[in-house]
């Protein structure tokens, strides 16, 4: 099959899968659809197609700019006097998941870096694009990270209704005004272009993500209340999913398949651990048990905020707590990767 034909075939498969996942309201449907389509293309249809590395870098940069646009000091300040407890819970979650990750690597099937980045909850998209630069197998990291996200998002509404019985209807989420396209594109262009240069010349670890993220956080206010347009965010997820999926081999899939029983056990333990930490967080603060649970849920950020909004929860606190853990994970990943390599 000619290259153009393979490209069209891959595009058709990915489009159908993304459409089905969107209809099913699956979290991160674009990335999962692109990844699944690439896997079908490579493993089932046994077709090969080399993904251009510059497109992968652009996908990284767009994701970094999206994360940087969400960094808001006012949101972090909203934690108030409870920030030591939130930090403690975040650290405990990360350390617990690191230990579980090291246990996952004990069989020697995957490296410690791969196992740890596959187990740490939160920041699935960021860790996925950073993992290869930090010495991990991003194919394994992507599948295991989003396996956890899918399980959490699918189970979250049932857990909330069966365990917490929310009685408040909550306030409807405010619909933000449509972004002005020109300022949004200007913000994105500056964040991506300058960020990639900063990441390259400053030799930042995972500079394709961190450079644009830092620049976006700095220049965000200059362009008004805008961020990366949604179409470009979705394009970034497609690029990332395709770049990872097209590198899958049958040997890599066999490695992941052998890890699935332990990986599922890992996910269940992380969910239970986070639920326990959420109960303790609610106990030592003025949060409701539901807010404590949502603030510590290990993944499915958008679904968590949707539940918090519709149940009358403390949306600001939940957002801030999730954001603190996300920033700690993204900032600490290069340091921890360096520590593992040194050992």
XYZ file of C-alpha atoms in Angstrom:
343
model
C 0.000 0.000 0.000
C 1.350 3.424 -0.972
C 2.103 5.952 1.742
C -0.840 8.196 0.781
C -3.196 5.239 0.985
C -1.849 4.246 4.401
C -2.283 7.814 5.658
C -5.908 7.915 4.478
C -6.628 4.512 6.003
C -5.141 5.576 9.336
C -7.064 8.861 9.290
C -10.346 7.042 8.632
C -9.804 4.571 11.476
C -8.872 7.332 13.922
C -11.836 9.508 12.922
C -14.321 6.667 13.444
C -12.860 5.729 16.830
C -12.802 9.320 18.089
C -16.417 9.774 16.992
C -17.521 6.629 18.843
C -15.607 7.569 22.012
C -17.053 11.089 21.926
C -20.567 9.654 21.691
C -19.764 7.474 24.704
C -18.406 10.560 26.556
C -15.063 8.888 27.204
C -12.484 11.164 28.829
C -9.543 12.119 26.591
C -11.450 10.602 23.657
C -9.245 12.317 21.073
C -5.969 10.983 22.438
C -7.342 7.519 23.180
C -8.982 7.339 19.736
C -5.760 8.349 17.985
C -3.740 5.891 20.044
C -6.227 3.045 19.506
C -6.438 3.791 15.780
C -2.664 3.709 15.452
C -2.577 0.404 17.356
C -5.173 -1.157 15.059
C -3.251 0.142 12.060
C 0.089 -1.220 13.301
C -0.831 -4.408 15.144
C -3.981 -5.728 13.486
C -3.601 -4.444 9.935
C 0.197 -4.812 10.193
C 0.859 -1.561 8.375
C 3.917 0.608 9.003
C 4.027 4.390 8.858
C 6.797 6.553 10.261
C 5.519 9.506 12.240
C 7.389 12.810 11.609
C 9.280 13.849 14.733
C 8.569 17.616 14.253
C 4.834 16.918 14.516
C 5.407 15.108 17.805
C 7.336 18.137 19.087
C 4.493 20.459 18.071
C 2.046 18.240 19.926
C 4.227 18.467 23.027
C 4.462 22.252 22.756
C 0.702 22.732 22.347
C 0.045 20.584 25.391
C 2.627 22.509 27.422
C 1.026 25.822 26.440
C -2.403 24.480 27.450
C -1.115 23.499 30.892
C 0.655 26.836 31.327
C -2.534 28.749 30.528
C -4.297 26.978 33.415
C -1.717 28.008 36.017
C -3.403 30.697 38.104
C -1.861 32.082 41.301
C -5.298 33.128 42.588
C -6.451 29.514 42.296
C -3.457 28.328 44.278
C -4.020 31.022 46.927
C -7.629 29.872 47.362
C -6.382 26.903 49.377
C -5.650 29.398 52.153
C -4.584 28.011 55.486
C -5.147 24.436 54.356
C -2.189 24.389 51.968
C 0.121 22.371 54.317
C -2.493 19.613 54.503
C -3.024 19.667 50.728
C 0.726 19.465 50.147
C 1.008 16.573 52.595
C -1.798 14.678 50.882
C -0.248 15.330 47.457
C 3.180 14.152 48.608
C 1.701 11.043 50.239
C -0.203 10.219 47.035
C 2.891 10.623 44.876
C 5.162 8.648 47.209
C 2.618 5.846 47.549
C 2.227 5.571 43.785
C 6.019 5.617 43.333
C 6.328 2.646 45.706
C 3.610 0.805 43.782
C 5.414 1.616 40.547
C 8.687 0.214 41.849
C 6.831 -2.954 42.838
C 5.440 -3.108 39.277
C 8.997 -3.090 37.919
C 10.212 -5.791 40.319
C 9.680 -8.521 37.722
C 12.176 -6.825 35.436
C 9.753 -6.641 32.496
C 9.888 -2.837 32.362
C 12.316 -0.261 33.719
C 11.788 1.573 36.992
C 11.264 4.877 35.150
C 8.534 3.333 32.995
C 6.818 1.692 35.968
C 6.864 4.853 38.103
C 5.583 7.159 35.346
C 2.872 4.600 34.582
C 1.725 4.581 38.219
C 1.838 8.230 39.305
C -1.745 9.606 39.308
C -2.599 12.887 37.639
C -1.029 14.666 34.706
C -1.532 11.697 32.377
C -1.167 13.787 29.226
C 1.935 15.593 30.483
C 3.632 12.438 31.710
C 2.833 10.695 28.440
C 4.656 13.259 26.337
C 7.504 13.679 28.853
C 8.176 10.010 29.530
C 10.249 9.204 26.442
C 12.521 12.207 26.987
C 13.025 11.109 30.592
C 14.127 7.569 29.755
C 10.815 5.704 30.057
C 8.923 3.658 27.471
C 6.137 6.079 26.510
C 4.146 3.277 24.828
C 3.709 1.491 28.156
C 3.225 4.749 30.075
C 0.469 5.910 27.720
C -1.539 2.698 27.825
C -1.320 2.254 31.600
C -1.925 5.937 32.392
C -5.055 6.118 30.272
C -6.243 2.723 31.412
C -6.404 4.277 34.886
C -8.140 7.410 33.573
C -10.800 5.373 31.755
C -11.473 3.227 34.843
C -11.727 6.276 37.107
C -13.949 8.293 34.770
C -16.246 5.308 34.202
C -16.594 4.560 37.907
C -16.669 8.129 39.280
C -20.401 8.906 38.780
C -21.417 5.565 40.306
C -19.133 5.978 43.334
C -20.355 9.532 43.962
C -24.033 8.537 43.831
C -23.760 5.225 45.686
C -21.322 6.309 48.433
C -21.878 10.030 48.984
C -25.543 10.469 47.949
C -25.194 14.139 46.953
C -28.362 15.977 47.915
C -27.545 19.366 46.440
C -28.194 20.012 42.815
C -25.374 22.500 42.675
C -25.057 25.454 40.394
C -24.738 25.082 36.680
C -21.310 25.610 35.307
C -20.821 29.063 33.890
C -20.497 29.114 30.137
C -17.415 31.138 29.235
C -17.739 33.660 26.422
C -16.291 32.568 23.110
C -12.578 33.261 22.936
C -11.386 35.895 20.507
C -9.595 33.853 17.917
C -6.791 36.302 17.107
C -5.581 36.827 20.731
C -5.885 33.076 21.380
C -3.818 32.244 18.317
C -1.297 34.949 19.237
C -0.950 33.530 22.744
C -0.512 30.027 21.346
C 2.048 31.102 18.743
C 4.162 33.017 21.273
C 3.988 30.246 23.872
C 4.927 27.521 21.397
C 7.618 29.365 19.429
C 9.339 31.088 22.350
C 8.817 28.082 24.609
C 10.504 25.687 22.200
C 13.460 28.053 21.916
C 13.683 28.380 25.696
C 13.470 24.620 26.144
C 16.194 24.041 23.573
C 18.717 26.696 24.545
C 18.138 26.384 28.308
C 18.453 22.586 27.934
C 15.326 22.031 30.002
C 14.415 18.388 30.647
C 11.420 17.545 28.447
C 11.832 21.045 27.010
C 9.117 20.458 24.433
C 6.596 20.525 27.275
C 8.263 22.626 29.961
C 9.455 25.471 27.732
C 6.006 26.325 26.325
C 4.408 25.708 29.726
C 6.664 28.238 31.457
C 6.275 30.830 28.705
C 2.496 30.363 28.652
C 2.269 30.838 32.419
C 4.254 34.102 32.142
C 2.538 35.687 29.121
C -0.977 34.380 29.761
C -2.288 37.660 31.188
C -0.877 39.733 28.331
C -3.436 38.365 25.871
C -6.495 38.530 28.126
C -8.580 35.577 29.282
C -7.581 33.302 26.428
C -5.865 29.981 26.115
C -4.941 27.484 23.452
C -8.001 27.082 21.168
C -9.785 23.816 21.731
C -9.220 22.688 18.147
C -5.453 22.981 18.615
C -5.603 21.154 21.959
C -7.448 18.290 20.291
C -4.938 18.342 17.435
C -2.148 18.036 19.992
C -3.796 14.956 21.499
C -4.129 13.410 18.031
C -0.461 14.055 17.248
C 0.659 12.610 20.581
C -1.588 9.562 20.281
C -0.455 8.819 16.727
C 3.229 9.300 17.509
C 3.044 6.829 20.375
C 0.756 4.288 18.725
C 2.707 4.061 15.494
C 5.805 3.035 17.452
C 4.060 -0.001 18.952
C 5.415 -3.404 18.029
C 4.048 -6.834 18.815
C 6.847 -7.312 21.334
C 5.870 -4.092 23.114
C 2.214 -5.122 23.177
C 3.165 -8.504 24.612
C 5.044 -6.699 27.398
C 1.991 -4.596 28.250
C -0.329 -7.593 28.106
C 1.786 -9.452 30.621
C 1.620 -6.421 32.937
C -2.152 -5.982 32.855
C -3.044 -8.067 35.945
C -0.499 -6.231 38.108
C -1.381 -2.906 36.497
C -5.079 -3.344 37.306
C -4.216 -4.220 40.894
C -1.992 -1.141 40.991
C -4.875 1.059 39.809
C -7.291 -0.328 42.404
C -4.774 0.226 45.217
C -4.095 3.813 44.071
C -7.840 4.560 44.001
C -8.318 3.160 47.506
C -5.267 5.042 48.795
C -6.496 8.344 47.331
C -9.992 7.790 48.739
C -8.509 7.239 52.205
C -6.386 10.385 51.909
C -9.459 12.293 50.727
C -11.405 11.168 53.804
C -8.557 12.350 56.043
C -8.358 15.667 54.156
C -12.074 16.242 54.715
C -11.692 15.336 58.395
C -8.954 17.892 59.136
C -10.463 20.691 57.023
C -13.955 22.082 56.532
C -14.517 20.064 53.388
C -17.363 17.625 52.926
C -16.400 13.967 52.412
C -17.398 14.307 48.755
C -15.124 17.326 48.250
C -12.253 15.493 49.937
C -12.764 12.545 47.607
C -12.937 14.726 44.494
C -9.866 16.732 45.548
C -7.754 13.565 45.688
C -9.213 11.503 42.842
C -6.230 10.146 40.851
C -7.145 11.251 37.344
C -10.042 12.301 35.147
C -9.629 16.007 35.945
C -12.471 17.250 33.721
C -14.885 14.626 35.039
C -13.943 15.543 38.620
C -14.744 19.224 38.021
C -18.024 18.358 36.317
C -19.125 16.274 39.327
C -18.024 19.031 41.736
C -20.078 21.586 39.819
C -23.284 19.569 39.596
C -23.208 18.450 43.253
C -22.679 21.888 44.772
C -19.148 21.048 45.850
C -16.298 23.435 46.581
C -15.163 23.729 42.971
C -12.375 26.205 43.788
C -10.779 23.984 46.430
C -11.092 20.841 44.315
C -9.505 22.611 41.342
C -6.680 24.038 43.444
C -5.895 20.709 45.134
C -5.835 18.841 41.826
C -3.685 21.573 40.271
C -1.156 21.463 43.137
C -0.631 17.730 42.664
C -0.426 18.132 38.882
C 2.281 20.803 39.170
C 4.220 18.750 41.713
C 4.162 15.716 39.415
C 5.196 17.603 36.275
C 7.932 19.523 38.088
C 9.232 16.511 39.998
C 9.235 13.984 37.141
C 12.577 15.101 35.621
C 14.203 15.210 39.065
C 13.008 11.722 39.963
C 14.080 10.357 36.561
C 17.548 11.804 37.146
C 17.629 10.206 40.627
C 16.739 6.766 39.226
C 19.391 7.034 36.528
C 22.003 8.024 39.101
C 21.150 4.951 41.162
